[in-house]
Amino acid sequence: MKTAPVFHIMYFNLLSYAQKCIFAVIFCFVFLAVQIGSAADYYINNETLSVSSEIGSFDNMFHVQGSGLLVSDNTDIRAAFTYTDGTPLHIQLKNSGGKWVVPQSSSMFAKENIYVTCADETYLAFGQWSPSDLFTSFTGTLFVNETADVRIETTGWGFNVDLAGGTLQFSSGMGFKANVINISKDSTLTCSDWLVLENQTEANLKSITGTRNLTVLGNGYVAFNGYGNATKYEGKFIVGTSVTTGGVHAEIGNAFNPNAGGVILVNGTLNFNNNTQTLYDFEYRGGTLENFADSGDTPSLTINHEFKFNSSETLNFATSLAGVGSVVVDGGGTLNFTGNTSYTGDTTITNGTLSFTGSKTLNNLSGTNTGNLSTDAALTLSTGTDKVNTYTGSINVGTNTITVSGEGRQQLVADSITASEIIHQSGMLDVSGQLNSSLTISGGEISPGITLGSLNVGENFSLGADATLRMDIGGITTELNDSLTVLGTVSFDPESTIFLNFAESYIPNMEDTVEIQLPSGMDSDLILNILNSEFYNLFSYNPDTGVLSASVAGVPEPSTLCLFLLAMAGVLYLKKCSTSKNEKIS
C-alpha cells in the first residue's frame, strides 16, 4: 500500500518529463521556423540539416561550422529561399570541414547578388548531385570573397562573377557560359570541362574585367572571347602553374586591354583565335601554343609592352609579332621566331638563345655573355639617341653582314661575333677582342674596347670620310691604351679623323710621351694629317710597327694651371699699376 503512491508519483514524474521533452522539441521547431522566417542567422554545428520546401523565407546568413552539412531533401528548394526585401544572400562557412551543397534549382536565387565567404578546407557547391539550369534565372553577381572555395557543378548561363580572392571551380559535365568575370583580388579559377565568356549580341557584351591576377587551372577549356568595348581586363591572365598536371586549354580573343595586363602561359595549351590579337604583355614559361600560324601581311600578335620568353625549353613561334613592345629572353631556353617579326621595342637576351628567320632590325640590343643571337640573313642593330647598350653575348649571322646604326652607343665583344662584315653607319660603336671579319666604318665613331682595350681585326678595316677612330689613352705605354691591329688591308680616308682622348682615370704630366698601337703599313703623312687632339702637338708614326707617339702639348695639371693663371693675372695687374703711375709722373 505504501509503495503505490511512490509508483504513481514516479509514473507522473516520468510522464511529465516526456511531456516536457515533447514540448521542448515542439518549441525548438517553432523557434527554428520563427527564426528562419524572421530573417535571423542560423548556425549549423557538426550536424546535417535537411531543408525542405516548407522551411519558409530566409534573408540573412547561414553559418556552417565544424563538419556541418546543409543539403536539400527536395528537388526544388525555391520556397526555402524566397526574398522580399532585396537584402543580398550571405553564405559564410566557418572552420575546417564545413560545406554547403545545393543540389538543384532553376530559380532559387531571386535576389540580385550572392556573397560567399569560406574558411580553409570548406567549400560551397552548386548542383553537385543533379546538374540542371541552376543559374538560368540568376541575373545578379556571385561575389567570391577572401579565401572562398565555390564549386559550380551544374550548367549555367549568363550571370556575373566577382572574384575578390579565393577559388571558383567550374566542373560541370555540361559546361558553363558566364557573362562577366571581374577580378578585384588575385584569384584562381579552375575549369574541368568548359567555360566560355563571349558576347552574343552587341547589347550583351561578355568580358573579363579587373586589375588583379587570375590563375586558371584544371584540365578543361576556357574561352575568353570578348569584343569591342569588352576589352577591359588589366590584370595578368595566368594559364596553369608549374605543378599542374595536364593543364587547361585557354582560348583568348579580344578580352584584354591592349594598354595593360596580359597573358602568362605556364602550363597547358593557349590558343589565340584572333589573327590580330593585341596584348600589353605576353610571357611564356611553358606549355603549348596552338594555332599560331602566319596570316600574310597581317600580324597575328601585337605586343604593346613586353614579350617575355622565360623558359629552359625551345619555343618555335611561327606567328607574326608586331607592336611597340620589347622582347626579353631569359631562362636559358631557345626562342625561335620563324614568322615575320616587325616589333620596334628593345631586345634583351639575359640568358638563352634568340633566333630569327630572314633579315632583322633589332632596337637597343643588350644582354650578358649567356645570351645568344642568330639569324640566317643580314642583321641591323639600331641604338636610340642617348642610349648606351652593352651586349656581351654571341651574335651569329653566318656569312651575312651586321649593320650598326642609330645615334646612341652600342658596345659589342668581337670574340663572339660571326659575320662576313660589320658596317658601322652612325652613332658610337665600342668593340673589343678578336673580330674574324671585315670592319667598315662609314660614319659615326668607333673605339677599340668597351672601356680601354684592344681590337684585332682578322680581315679588312676601312675608315670612311665621315668616320672617327677614337683612341682612349690611360697611360704612357701601348698596354695602357686602346690598340687597333688589322691582319687584312687597311684604308683611312683623308677626310676621316683619328681622335686621341684621355680616359677618365688618366691625367698626363708635363711633356709625357704616350704610345698608341695603330695598324702598321700606313702612310705616315696621312696618319699625322688626320690626327686630332687638344692635348698633344708632337706626333710621330712608325709604319713598320704601327706605333704612334704623341707628346703632351704643354697642358699642365689643373692645380698648376690655376696657379699659372693667377700668377699671370698678378703680373698683368702690376704692369697696369706701373703704367698708370708712370703716366701720372709724366
Coordinates of C-alpha atoms in Angstrom, one line a residue:
M1 CA 0.0 0.0 0.0
K2 CA 2.9 2.3 0.8
T3 CA 4.5 1.8 -2.5
A4 CA 1.6 2.7 -4.6
P5 CA 1.8 6.5 -4.1
V6 CA 5.6 6.3 -4.9
F7 CA 4.9 4.4 -8.1
H8 CA 2.2 6.8 -9.1
I9 CA 4.5 9.8 -8.3
M10 CA 7.3 8.3 -10.4
Y11 CA 4.9 7.5 -13.2
F12 CA 3.6 11.0 -13.0
N13 CA 7.1 12.4 -13.0
L14 CA 8.2 10.3 -15.9
L15 CA 5.2 11.3 -17.9
S16 CA 5.8 14.9 -17.0
Y17 CA 9.4 14.5 -18.2
A18 CA 8.3 13.1 -21.6
Q19 CA 5.7 15.8 -21.9
K20 CA 8.4 18.3 -21.3
C21 CA 10.7 16.7 -23.9
I22 CA 7.9 16.8 -26.4
F23 CA 7.1 20.3 -25.5
A24 CA 10.8 21.2 -25.9
V25 CA 11.0 19.6 -29.3
I26 CA 7.9 21.4 -30.5
F27 CA 9.3 24.6 -29.1
C28 CA 12.6 24.1 -31.0
F29 CA 10.8 23.5 -34.3
V30 CA 8.6 26.6 -33.7
F31 CA 11.6 28.6 -32.7
L32 CA 13.5 27.5 -35.8
A33 CA 10.7 28.3 -38.1
V34 CA 10.2 31.7 -36.4
Q35 CA 13.9 32.4 -36.6
I36 CA 14.3 31.4 -40.2
G37 CA 11.1 33.1 -41.2
S38 CA 12.1 36.3 -39.4
A39 CA 15.4 36.5 -41.2
A40 CA 17.6 35.6 -38.2
D41 CA 21.1 34.0 -38.6
Y42 CA 21.2 30.2 -38.3
Y43 CA 24.1 28.1 -37.1
I44 CA 24.8 24.5 -38.0
N45 CA 27.3 22.8 -35.6
N46 CA 28.7 19.5 -36.7
E47 CA 25.4 18.2 -37.9
T48 CA 23.4 17.6 -41.1
L49 CA 20.4 19.8 -41.7
S50 CA 17.9 18.7 -44.4
V51 CA 16.0 21.7 -45.8
S52 CA 12.6 21.1 -47.4
S53 CA 10.4 23.5 -49.4
E54 CA 8.4 24.2 -46.2
I55 CA 11.3 25.9 -44.4
G56 CA 10.0 29.3 -45.3
S57 CA 11.8 32.5 -46.4
F58 CA 15.3 33.4 -45.3
D59 CA 17.1 36.8 -45.7
N60 CA 20.3 36.7 -43.7
M61 CA 23.3 34.3 -43.2
F62 CA 23.8 30.6 -42.8
H63 CA 26.8 29.9 -40.5
V64 CA 28.1 26.4 -41.2
Q65 CA 30.9 25.3 -38.9
G66 CA 32.6 22.2 -37.9
S67 CA 31.6 19.3 -40.2
G68 CA 28.2 20.8 -40.7
L69 CA 26.4 19.9 -44.0
L70 CA 23.4 21.8 -45.4
V71 CA 21.6 19.8 -48.1
S72 CA 18.1 19.8 -49.6
D73 CA 15.8 16.8 -49.5
N74 CA 13.6 18.3 -52.2
T75 CA 14.3 18.7 -55.9
D76 CA 13.1 22.3 -55.8
I77 CA 14.0 24.4 -52.8
R78 CA 12.9 27.8 -54.2
A79 CA 10.4 28.1 -51.4
A80 CA 13.2 27.8 -48.9
F81 CA 14.9 31.0 -50.3
T82 CA 12.2 33.5 -51.1
Y83 CA 13.4 37.1 -50.8
T84 CA 11.2 40.1 -50.5
D85 CA 13.3 42.8 -49.0
G86 CA 16.1 43.0 -51.5
T87 CA 18.8 42.0 -49.0
P88 CA 21.7 40.1 -50.6
L89 CA 22.2 36.5 -49.5
H90 CA 25.4 36.0 -47.4
I91 CA 26.8 32.5 -47.1
Q92 CA 29.6 32.1 -44.6
L93 CA 31.3 28.7 -44.0
K94 CA 33.4 28.5 -40.8
N95 CA 36.0 26.1 -39.5
S96 CA 37.6 23.2 -41.3
G97 CA 35.2 20.7 -42.9
G98 CA 32.1 22.8 -43.3
K99 CA 30.3 22.8 -46.6
W100 CA 27.0 23.6 -48.2
V101 CA 25.7 21.6 -51.1
V102 CA 22.8 23.0 -53.1
P103 CA 21.7 20.2 -55.4
Q104 CA 19.5 21.8 -58.0
S105 CA 17.0 24.6 -58.6
S106 CA 16.2 26.8 -61.6
S107 CA 15.0 29.8 -59.7
M108 CA 16.3 29.6 -56.1
F109 CA 18.3 32.9 -56.4
A110 CA 15.7 35.6 -56.8
K111 CA 18.0 38.3 -55.3
E112 CA 20.4 40.4 -57.2
N113 CA 23.6 39.3 -55.5
I114 CA 25.1 36.4 -53.5
Y115 CA 28.1 36.8 -51.2
V116 CA 30.2 33.8 -50.3
T117 CA 33.0 33.6 -47.7
C118 CA 34.7 30.3 -46.8
A119 CA 37.3 29.3 -44.3
D120 CA 40.1 26.8 -45.1
E121 CA 39.0 23.4 -46.2
T122 CA 35.4 24.5 -46.6
Y123 CA 33.5 24.9 -49.8
L124 CA 30.2 25.9 -51.3
A125 CA 29.0 23.6 -54.1
F126 CA 26.1 24.4 -56.5
G127 CA 24.4 21.5 -58.3
Q128 CA 26.7 18.7 -57.0
W129 CA 24.1 16.0 -57.2
S130 CA 21.9 16.5 -60.2
P131 CA 23.1 19.1 -62.8
S132 CA 20.4 21.4 -64.0
D133 CA 20.0 25.0 -65.2
L134 CA 20.8 26.3 -61.7
F135 CA 21.6 29.9 -62.7
T136 CA 19.1 30.4 -65.5
S137 CA 17.1 32.9 -63.6
F138 CA 20.0 34.4 -61.7
T139 CA 21.0 37.8 -63.2
G140 CA 23.0 39.2 -60.3
T141 CA 26.6 38.8 -59.3
L142 CA 28.2 36.0 -57.4
F143 CA 30.8 37.5 -55.1
V144 CA 33.6 35.1 -54.2
N145 CA 35.3 36.8 -51.3
E146 CA 38.6 36.3 -49.4
T147 CA 39.6 32.6 -49.4
A148 CA 36.2 31.3 -50.5
D149 CA 36.1 28.0 -52.4
V150 CA 33.0 27.9 -54.7
R151 CA 32.3 24.9 -56.9
I152 CA 29.9 25.3 -59.8
E153 CA 28.9 21.7 -60.7
T154 CA 26.0 22.3 -62.9
T155 CA 25.3 24.0 -66.2
G156 CA 24.6 27.7 -66.1
W157 CA 24.2 30.7 -68.4
G158 CA 24.6 34.5 -68.3
F159 CA 25.4 35.7 -64.8
N160 CA 28.2 37.8 -63.4
V161 CA 31.0 36.7 -61.1
D162 CA 33.2 38.9 -58.9
L163 CA 36.4 37.2 -57.8
A164 CA 37.7 39.0 -54.8
G165 CA 40.1 36.3 -53.8
G166 CA 39.6 32.6 -53.3
T167 CA 38.8 29.9 -55.9
L168 CA 36.0 29.5 -58.3
Q169 CA 35.7 26.0 -59.8
F170 CA 33.7 25.0 -62.8
S171 CA 33.4 21.3 -63.0
S172 CA 30.1 20.6 -64.8
G173 CA 30.0 17.8 -67.3
M174 CA 27.8 20.1 -69.4
G175 CA 29.9 23.2 -69.4
F176 CA 29.3 26.8 -68.3
K177 CA 28.8 30.1 -70.1
A178 CA 29.2 33.2 -67.9
N179 CA 28.5 36.9 -68.6
V180 CA 31.3 38.9 -66.9
I181 CA 34.0 37.7 -64.6
N182 CA 35.6 40.6 -62.7
I183 CA 38.8 40.1 -60.7
S184 CA 39.3 42.5 -57.9
K185 CA 41.8 40.4 -56.0
D186 CA 44.3 37.8 -57.1
S187 CA 42.1 34.7 -57.6
T188 CA 42.1 31.2 -59.0
L189 CA 39.6 29.8 -61.5
T190 CA 39.6 26.0 -62.0
C191 CA 37.9 24.5 -65.1
S192 CA 37.3 20.8 -65.5
D193 CA 35.1 21.0 -68.6
W194 CA 34.5 24.2 -70.5
L195 CA 33.9 27.8 -69.6
V196 CA 33.1 30.5 -72.1
L197 CA 32.9 34.2 -71.8
E198 CA 31.8 35.8 -75.0
N199 CA 29.3 38.2 -76.3
Q200 CA 26.3 37.0 -78.2
T201 CA 24.9 40.4 -79.2
E202 CA 26.3 43.9 -79.2
A203 CA 24.0 44.9 -76.4
N204 CA 25.1 42.0 -74.3
L205 CA 28.8 42.3 -74.1
K206 CA 30.6 39.5 -72.2
S207 CA 34.1 40.0 -70.9
I208 CA 36.7 39.5 -68.2
T209 CA 37.5 42.7 -66.3
G210 CA 39.6 43.8 -63.3
T211 CA 43.1 44.7 -62.5
R212 CA 44.4 41.7 -60.4
N213 CA 45.8 38.4 -61.5
L214 CA 43.7 35.4 -62.4
T215 CA 45.2 31.9 -62.5
V216 CA 43.3 29.3 -64.5
L217 CA 43.9 25.6 -63.6
G218 CA 42.4 22.3 -64.3
N219 CA 42.0 20.2 -67.4
G220 CA 39.1 22.0 -69.0
Y221 CA 38.6 24.5 -71.8
V222 CA 38.4 28.2 -71.0
A223 CA 37.5 30.7 -73.7
F224 CA 37.6 34.5 -73.2
N225 CA 36.2 35.9 -76.4
G226 CA 35.2 39.5 -75.6
Y227 CA 34.7 42.0 -78.4
G228 CA 34.6 45.8 -78.8
N229 CA 34.1 47.5 -75.5
A230 CA 34.7 44.2 -73.7
T231 CA 38.4 44.6 -73.9
K232 CA 38.8 45.8 -70.3
Y233 CA 40.8 43.3 -68.4
E234 CA 44.0 44.9 -67.0
G235 CA 45.4 42.0 -64.8
K236 CA 47.6 39.1 -65.7
F237 CA 45.8 36.1 -67.0
I238 CA 47.9 33.1 -65.9
V239 CA 47.3 29.8 -67.6
G240 CA 48.4 26.8 -65.4
T241 CA 51.2 26.6 -62.8
S242 CA 54.5 24.8 -62.8
V243 CA 53.0 22.0 -60.7
T244 CA 49.9 21.5 -62.8
T245 CA 49.4 18.1 -64.4
G246 CA 47.7 18.2 -67.8
G247 CA 46.8 21.9 -68.0
V248 CA 43.9 24.0 -69.0
H249 CA 43.2 24.8 -72.6
A250 CA 42.7 28.5 -72.9
E251 CA 41.3 30.3 -76.0
I252 CA 41.9 34.1 -76.0
G253 CA 40.1 36.6 -78.1
N254 CA 39.9 40.4 -77.6
A255 CA 39.3 40.1 -73.9
F256 CA 42.3 42.1 -72.7
N257 CA 43.2 45.7 -72.5
P258 CA 46.0 46.4 -75.0
N259 CA 47.3 49.1 -72.7
A260 CA 47.5 47.0 -69.5
G261 CA 47.5 43.4 -68.3
G262 CA 48.3 40.4 -70.4
V263 CA 48.7 36.6 -70.5
I264 CA 51.3 34.3 -68.9
L265 CA 51.4 30.7 -70.2
V266 CA 52.9 28.4 -67.5
N267 CA 51.3 25.1 -68.5
G268 CA 48.6 23.7 -70.6
T269 CA 47.5 25.0 -74.1
L270 CA 46.9 28.5 -75.3
N271 CA 45.1 29.4 -78.5
F272 CA 44.8 32.9 -79.8
N273 CA 41.7 32.6 -82.0
N274 CA 42.1 36.0 -83.5
N275 CA 44.8 36.7 -86.0
T276 CA 45.0 40.4 -85.0
Q277 CA 45.3 39.8 -81.2
T278 CA 46.7 42.7 -79.3
L279 CA 48.1 42.3 -75.8
Y280 CA 50.0 44.5 -73.4
D281 CA 52.2 41.7 -72.1
F282 CA 52.8 38.1 -73.0
E283 CA 55.1 35.8 -71.1
Y284 CA 55.9 32.2 -72.0
R285 CA 57.1 29.9 -69.2
G286 CA 56.0 26.6 -70.6
G287 CA 53.0 24.8 -72.2
T288 CA 51.8 24.7 -75.8
L289 CA 51.0 27.5 -78.2
E290 CA 48.3 26.3 -80.6
N291 CA 47.2 27.7 -83.9
F292 CA 50.0 30.3 -84.2
A293 CA 50.1 30.4 -87.9
D294 CA 51.1 33.3 -90.1
S295 CA 48.4 35.4 -91.7
G296 CA 50.2 37.0 -94.6
D297 CA 51.0 40.7 -94.1
T298 CA 48.6 40.9 -91.1
P299 CA 50.4 40.3 -87.8
S300 CA 48.9 37.6 -85.7
L301 CA 50.1 39.1 -82.4
T302 CA 50.8 42.7 -81.5
I303 CA 52.6 43.4 -78.2
N304 CA 52.4 46.9 -76.8
H305 CA 54.8 46.4 -73.8
E306 CA 56.8 43.2 -73.4
F307 CA 57.0 39.7 -75.0
K308 CA 59.0 37.7 -72.5
F309 CA 60.4 34.2 -73.0
N310 CA 61.2 32.8 -69.6
S311 CA 61.8 29.1 -70.1
S312 CA 64.5 26.4 -70.4
E313 CA 62.5 24.8 -73.2
T314 CA 62.5 25.5 -77.0
L315 CA 59.7 27.5 -78.5
N316 CA 59.1 27.8 -82.2
F317 CA 57.0 30.9 -82.6
A318 CA 55.5 31.0 -86.1
T319 CA 53.1 33.8 -85.6
S320 CA 53.9 37.2 -86.8
L321 CA 55.0 39.5 -84.0
A322 CA 54.4 43.3 -84.3
G323 CA 53.9 46.3 -82.0
V324 CA 56.0 48.7 -80.0
G325 CA 56.7 46.2 -77.3
S326 CA 60.1 44.8 -76.4
V327 CA 61.4 41.2 -76.4
V328 CA 63.1 39.7 -73.4
V329 CA 64.8 36.2 -73.5
D330 CA 65.6 34.6 -70.1
G331 CA 65.6 31.1 -68.5
G332 CA 68.3 29.5 -70.7
G333 CA 66.0 28.2 -73.4
T334 CA 65.6 28.9 -77.1
L335 CA 63.1 31.2 -78.7
N336 CA 62.8 30.7 -82.5
F337 CA 60.9 33.4 -84.4
T338 CA 60.1 31.7 -87.7
G339 CA 57.4 34.2 -88.7
N340 CA 57.5 37.9 -89.6
T341 CA 58.8 39.9 -86.6
S342 CA 58.4 43.7 -87.0
Y343 CA 58.2 44.7 -83.4
T344 CA 60.0 48.0 -82.7
G345 CA 60.8 47.7 -79.0
D346 CA 64.1 46.8 -77.3
T347 CA 65.7 43.4 -77.4
T348 CA 67.3 41.9 -74.3
I349 CA 68.9 38.5 -74.1
T350 CA 69.7 37.8 -70.5
N351 CA 70.1 34.1 -70.6
G352 CA 69.2 31.9 -73.6
T353 CA 69.0 31.9 -77.4
L354 CA 67.0 34.2 -79.7
S355 CA 66.9 33.3 -83.4
F356 CA 65.2 34.8 -86.4
T357 CA 64.4 33.8 -89.9
G358 CA 65.2 36.4 -92.5
S359 CA 66.7 39.9 -92.3
K360 CA 66.2 41.6 -89.0
T361 CA 66.4 45.0 -87.4
L362 CA 66.8 45.0 -83.6
N363 CA 66.5 48.1 -81.5
N364 CA 68.7 48.7 -78.4
L365 CA 70.2 45.2 -78.2
S366 CA 71.5 44.4 -74.7
G367 CA 72.4 41.3 -72.8
T368 CA 75.0 39.2 -71.0
N369 CA 77.6 36.7 -72.1
T370 CA 75.0 33.9 -71.6
G371 CA 72.9 35.3 -74.4
N372 CA 73.0 34.0 -78.0
L373 CA 71.6 35.8 -81.1
S374 CA 71.4 34.3 -84.5
T375 CA 69.7 34.8 -87.9
D376 CA 70.1 33.4 -91.3
A377 CA 70.2 36.8 -93.0
A378 CA 71.5 40.3 -92.5
L379 CA 71.2 41.9 -89.1
T380 CA 70.8 45.6 -88.2
L381 CA 71.4 46.9 -84.7
S382 CA 69.9 50.3 -84.1
T383 CA 70.6 52.2 -80.9
G384 CA 68.5 55.2 -79.9
T385 CA 69.7 58.7 -79.0
D386 CA 71.3 58.9 -75.5
K387 CA 71.1 55.1 -75.2
V388 CA 74.1 53.0 -74.1
N389 CA 73.6 49.3 -74.8
T390 CA 76.0 46.6 -74.0
Y391 CA 75.7 43.1 -75.5
T392 CA 78.5 40.7 -74.4
G393 CA 76.8 37.5 -75.8
S394 CA 77.3 35.8 -79.1
I395 CA 76.0 37.0 -82.5
N396 CA 75.9 34.7 -85.4
V397 CA 74.7 35.7 -88.9
G398 CA 76.8 33.3 -90.8
T399 CA 78.2 34.9 -94.0
N400 CA 75.9 37.8 -93.8
T401 CA 76.5 41.4 -92.6
I402 CA 75.9 43.2 -89.3
T403 CA 75.0 46.9 -89.6
V404 CA 75.2 49.2 -86.6
S405 CA 73.1 52.4 -86.8
G406 CA 71.3 55.0 -84.7
E407 CA 72.6 57.9 -82.7
G408 CA 73.3 56.0 -79.4
R409 CA 76.2 53.9 -78.3
Q410 CA 76.4 50.1 -79.0
Q411 CA 79.0 48.0 -77.2
L412 CA 80.0 44.6 -78.5
V413 CA 82.5 41.8 -77.8
A414 CA 84.2 40.8 -81.1
D415 CA 85.2 37.3 -80.0
S416 CA 81.6 36.2 -80.0
I417 CA 80.6 37.7 -83.4
T418 CA 80.3 35.6 -86.6
A419 CA 79.7 37.6 -89.7
S420 CA 81.3 38.4 -93.1
E421 CA 81.4 42.1 -92.3
I422 CA 80.4 44.7 -89.7
I423 CA 79.3 48.1 -91.1
H424 CA 79.1 51.0 -88.7
Q425 CA 77.0 53.8 -90.1
S426 CA 76.3 56.3 -87.2
G427 CA 76.4 56.8 -83.5
M428 CA 79.2 55.2 -81.4
L429 CA 80.5 51.7 -81.5
D430 CA 82.8 50.2 -78.9
V431 CA 84.0 46.8 -80.0
S432 CA 86.8 44.7 -78.4
G433 CA 88.5 41.4 -78.8
Q434 CA 89.2 39.3 -81.9
L435 CA 87.0 40.1 -84.9
N436 CA 87.2 37.4 -87.6
S437 CA 85.5 39.5 -90.2
S438 CA 85.9 42.9 -92.0
L439 CA 85.1 46.1 -90.3
T440 CA 83.8 49.1 -92.3
I441 CA 83.3 52.5 -90.5
S442 CA 81.3 54.6 -93.0
G443 CA 80.1 57.1 -90.4
G444 CA 79.9 57.8 -86.7
E445 CA 82.7 56.9 -84.2
I446 CA 84.4 53.6 -83.3
S447 CA 86.6 52.8 -80.4
P448 CA 88.6 49.6 -79.6
G449 CA 87.3 48.2 -76.3
I450 CA 84.2 48.8 -74.3
T451 CA 86.5 50.8 -71.9
L452 CA 90.2 50.7 -72.5
G453 CA 91.0 47.7 -74.7
S454 CA 92.2 46.2 -77.9
L455 CA 90.6 45.3 -81.2
N456 CA 92.2 42.8 -83.6
V457 CA 90.5 42.7 -87.0
G458 CA 91.1 39.5 -88.8
E459 CA 90.0 40.7 -92.2
N460 CA 89.9 44.2 -93.7
F461 CA 89.5 47.6 -92.0
S462 CA 88.1 50.8 -93.6
L463 CA 87.6 54.3 -92.0
G464 CA 85.4 56.5 -94.2
A465 CA 85.4 60.2 -94.7
D466 CA 82.6 60.9 -92.2
A467 CA 84.0 58.5 -89.6
T468 CA 86.2 58.9 -86.5
L469 CA 88.5 56.4 -84.8
R470 CA 88.7 57.3 -81.1
M471 CA 91.7 56.0 -79.2
D472 CA 91.4 56.3 -75.5
I473 CA 94.6 56.9 -73.5
G474 CA 95.1 55.6 -70.0
G475 CA 98.9 55.7 -69.7
I476 CA 102.3 56.0 -71.4
T477 CA 102.8 52.6 -72.9
T478 CA 100.7 50.8 -75.5
E479 CA 99.5 48.2 -73.0
L480 CA 97.7 51.0 -71.1
N481 CA 95.9 52.5 -74.1
D482 CA 93.4 51.5 -76.8
S483 CA 95.1 49.5 -79.6
L484 CA 94.0 48.6 -83.1
T485 CA 95.6 45.9 -85.2
V486 CA 94.5 44.6 -88.7
L487 CA 95.6 41.4 -90.5
G488 CA 93.9 42.4 -93.8
T489 CA 94.0 45.6 -95.8
V490 CA 93.7 49.0 -94.1
S491 CA 92.1 52.1 -95.5
F492 CA 91.9 55.5 -93.9
D493 CA 90.1 58.2 -95.9
P494 CA 92.0 61.6 -96.0
E495 CA 88.8 63.2 -94.6
S496 CA 88.5 60.8 -91.7
T497 CA 89.7 61.5 -88.1
I498 CA 91.8 59.8 -85.5
F499 CA 90.9 61.4 -82.2
L500 CA 93.1 60.9 -79.1
N501 CA 91.1 61.0 -75.9
F502 CA 92.1 61.0 -72.3
A503 CA 90.5 58.2 -70.3
E504 CA 88.8 59.4 -67.1
S505 CA 91.4 57.7 -64.9
Y506 CA 94.4 59.3 -66.6
I507 CA 95.9 62.8 -66.1
P508 CA 99.1 63.3 -68.0
N509 CA 102.2 65.0 -66.7
M510 CA 104.0 67.8 -68.5
E511 CA 105.9 66.6 -71.5
D512 CA 104.7 63.0 -71.2
T513 CA 105.1 60.9 -74.4
V514 CA 102.5 58.2 -74.9
E515 CA 102.4 55.3 -77.4
I516 CA 99.3 54.1 -79.2
Q517 CA 99.1 51.0 -81.3
L518 CA 97.7 51.5 -84.8
P519 CA 97.7 49.3 -87.9
S520 CA 101.1 49.1 -89.5
G521 CA 102.0 49.9 -93.1
M522 CA 100.0 53.2 -93.2
D523 CA 101.2 56.3 -94.9
S524 CA 102.9 58.4 -92.1
D525 CA 101.8 61.8 -93.6
L526 CA 98.2 60.6 -93.8
I527 CA 98.1 59.5 -90.2
L528 CA 99.7 62.7 -89.0
N529 CA 97.3 64.8 -91.1
I530 CA 94.1 63.2 -89.8
L531 CA 95.1 63.3 -86.1
N532 CA 93.0 65.5 -83.8
S533 CA 93.8 66.2 -80.2
E534 CA 93.6 69.2 -77.9
F535 CA 96.4 67.9 -75.7
Y536 CA 99.2 66.7 -78.0
N537 CA 101.2 68.6 -80.6
L538 CA 104.3 66.5 -81.3
F539 CA 103.4 63.3 -83.3
S540 CA 105.4 60.6 -84.9
Y541 CA 104.2 57.4 -86.6
N542 CA 106.3 54.3 -87.3
P543 CA 104.8 52.4 -90.3
D544 CA 106.8 49.3 -89.6
T545 CA 105.5 48.8 -86.1
G546 CA 102.3 50.9 -86.3
V547 CA 103.2 52.7 -83.1
L548 CA 102.0 56.3 -82.9
S549 CA 104.0 58.5 -80.4
A550 CA 102.5 61.7 -79.1
S551 CA 103.9 64.3 -76.6
V552 CA 101.8 66.4 -74.3
A553 CA 101.2 69.9 -75.7
G554 CA 102.2 71.8 -72.6
V555 CA 98.9 71.5 -70.8
P556 CA 99.7 71.4 -67.0
E557 CA 97.6 69.6 -64.4
P558 CA 94.6 71.6 -63.2
S559 CA 96.2 72.9 -59.9
T560 CA 99.4 74.0 -61.7
L561 CA 97.2 75.7 -64.4
C562 CA 95.2 77.6 -61.8
L563 CA 98.4 78.9 -60.1
F564 CA 99.8 79.8 -63.5
L565 CA 96.7 81.8 -64.4
L566 CA 96.6 83.6 -61.1
A567 CA 100.3 84.5 -61.5
M568 CA 99.6 85.8 -64.9
A569 CA 96.7 87.8 -63.6
G570 CA 99.0 89.3 -60.9
V571 CA 101.7 90.2 -63.4
L572 CA 99.2 91.9 -65.6
Y573 CA 97.8 93.8 -62.6
L574 CA 101.2 95.0 -61.5
K575 CA 102.1 96.0 -65.1
K576 CA 98.9 98.1 -65.3
C577 CA 99.6 99.8 -62.0
S578 CA 103.1 100.6 -63.1
T579 CA 101.9 102.1 -66.3
S580 CA 99.3 104.2 -64.5
K581 CA 102.0 105.5 -62.1
N582 CA 104.3 106.5 -64.9
E583 CA 101.5 108.3 -66.7
K584 CA 100.9 110.4 -63.6
I585 CA 104.6 111.3 -63.1
S586 CA 104.9 112.4 -66.7

